[in-house]
């Protein structure tokens, strides 16, 4: 369903909502979105678009941290070579 891909809303939720609003028509197992202007105007009055309300005191930001040991590309996740182990024993680090 194209609407589902564009909005990332599950197709089942879209079908259910359109059916509840009276906008969905099913003909021979094919779904159609159909509505006359009066129905759309009535729905627009009943469900007006509202601006999202955000309470800034409820927002808490923290930086995204990754676990270095689990990152397969990290230098820390690589097994040490035999030479590196020998150099450490000889006063390397």
Short mmCIF file of C-alpha atoms in Angstrom, two decimals:
data_model
loop_
_atom_site.label_atom_id
_atom_site.label_comp_id
_atom_site.label_asym_id
_atom_site.label_seq_id
_atom_site.Cartn_x
_atom_site.Cartn_y
_atom_site.Cartn_z
CA UNK A 1 0.00 0.00 0.00
CA UNK A 2 1.50 3.30 -1.10
CA UNK A 3 0.09 5.24 1.87
CA UNK A 4 1.74 2.80 4.25
CA UNK A 5 5.14 3.20 2.59
CA UNK A 6 4.95 6.99 2.59
CA UNK A 7 3.75 7.35 6.18
CA UNK A 8 5.31 4.27 7.86
CA UNK A 9 1.89 3.47 9.30
CA UNK A 10 0.88 -0.18 9.18
CA UNK A 11 -1.49 -1.03 6.33
CA UNK A 12 -3.92 -2.71 8.74
CA UNK A 13 -4.20 0.52 10.77
CA UNK A 14 -4.85 2.57 7.63
CA UNK A 15 -7.55 0.18 6.42
CA UNK A 16 -9.21 0.15 9.86
CA UNK A 17 -9.18 3.95 10.20
CA UNK A 18 -10.50 4.59 6.69
CA UNK A 19 -13.23 2.02 7.27
CA UNK A 20 -14.22 3.64 10.60
CA UNK A 21 -14.42 7.06 8.92
CA UNK A 22 -16.62 5.69 6.13
CA UNK A 23 -14.03 6.42 3.44
CA UNK A 24 -13.21 2.84 2.44
CA UNK A 25 -15.11 0.94 -0.21
CA UNK A 26 -14.40 -2.73 -0.95
CA UNK A 27 -15.33 -4.08 -4.37
CA UNK A 28 -14.37 -7.68 -5.22
CA UNK A 29 -11.65 -7.74 -2.51
CA UNK A 30 -10.11 -4.51 -3.84
CA UNK A 31 -9.97 -1.49 -1.52
CA UNK A 32 -10.93 1.97 -2.79
CA UNK A 33 -10.85 5.30 -0.97
CA UNK A 34 -14.02 7.14 -1.92
CA UNK A 35 -15.80 10.11 -0.34
CA UNK A 36 -17.99 12.95 -1.44
CA UNK A 37 -17.14 16.54 -0.59
CA UNK A 38 -19.84 16.79 2.11
CA UNK A 39 -18.42 13.82 4.02
CA UNK A 40 -14.90 15.26 3.85
CA UNK A 41 -16.13 18.66 5.09
CA UNK A 42 -18.04 17.01 7.95
CA UNK A 43 -14.96 14.98 8.96
CA UNK A 44 -12.77 18.11 8.77
CA UNK A 45 -15.11 19.91 11.17
CA UNK A 46 -15.38 16.93 13.51
CA UNK A 47 -11.60 16.27 13.59
CA UNK A 48 -9.81 19.63 13.13
CA UNK A 49 -6.05 19.68 12.69
CA UNK A 50 -4.38 20.57 15.98
CA UNK A 51 -0.88 21.83 16.51
CA UNK A 52 1.22 19.40 18.52
CA UNK A 53 1.61 20.42 22.16
CA UNK A 54 5.00 19.83 23.74
CA UNK A 55 5.85 20.50 27.37
CA UNK A 56 9.55 21.53 27.33
CA UNK A 57 9.97 20.50 30.96
CA UNK A 58 9.25 16.89 29.92
CA UNK A 59 12.03 16.81 27.31
CA UNK A 60 15.28 15.27 28.48
CA UNK A 61 18.20 15.06 26.11
CA UNK A 62 21.13 12.72 26.56
CA UNK A 63 23.89 12.04 24.04
CA UNK A 64 23.82 8.76 22.16
CA UNK A 65 26.63 6.54 23.42
CA UNK A 66 27.74 3.33 21.79
CA UNK A 67 29.33 0.43 23.58
CA UNK A 68 32.87 0.40 22.19
CA UNK A 69 33.38 -3.28 23.03
CA UNK A 70 30.41 -4.31 20.86
CA UNK A 71 31.32 -2.21 17.84
CA UNK A 72 32.87 -4.69 15.37
CA UNK A 73 34.76 -1.90 13.58
CA UNK A 74 36.30 -0.52 16.75
CA UNK A 75 40.01 -0.97 17.34
CA UNK A 76 39.21 -2.15 20.86
CA UNK A 77 37.21 -5.09 19.56
CA UNK A 78 40.12 -6.51 17.54
CA UNK A 79 42.17 -9.31 19.03
CA UNK A 80 45.71 -8.20 19.88
CA UNK A 81 48.48 -9.62 17.74
CA UNK A 82 51.27 -11.79 19.13
CA UNK A 83 53.82 -8.98 18.55
CA UNK A 84 51.76 -6.50 20.54
CA UNK A 85 51.57 -8.89 23.48
CA UNK A 86 55.34 -9.45 23.37
CA UNK A 87 56.04 -5.68 23.26
CA UNK A 88 53.83 -5.07 26.28
CA UNK A 89 55.83 -7.55 28.30
CA UNK A 90 59.07 -5.79 27.31
CA UNK A 91 58.07 -2.43 28.74
CA UNK A 92 56.15 -1.23 25.68
CA UNK A 93 53.06 0.37 27.23
#
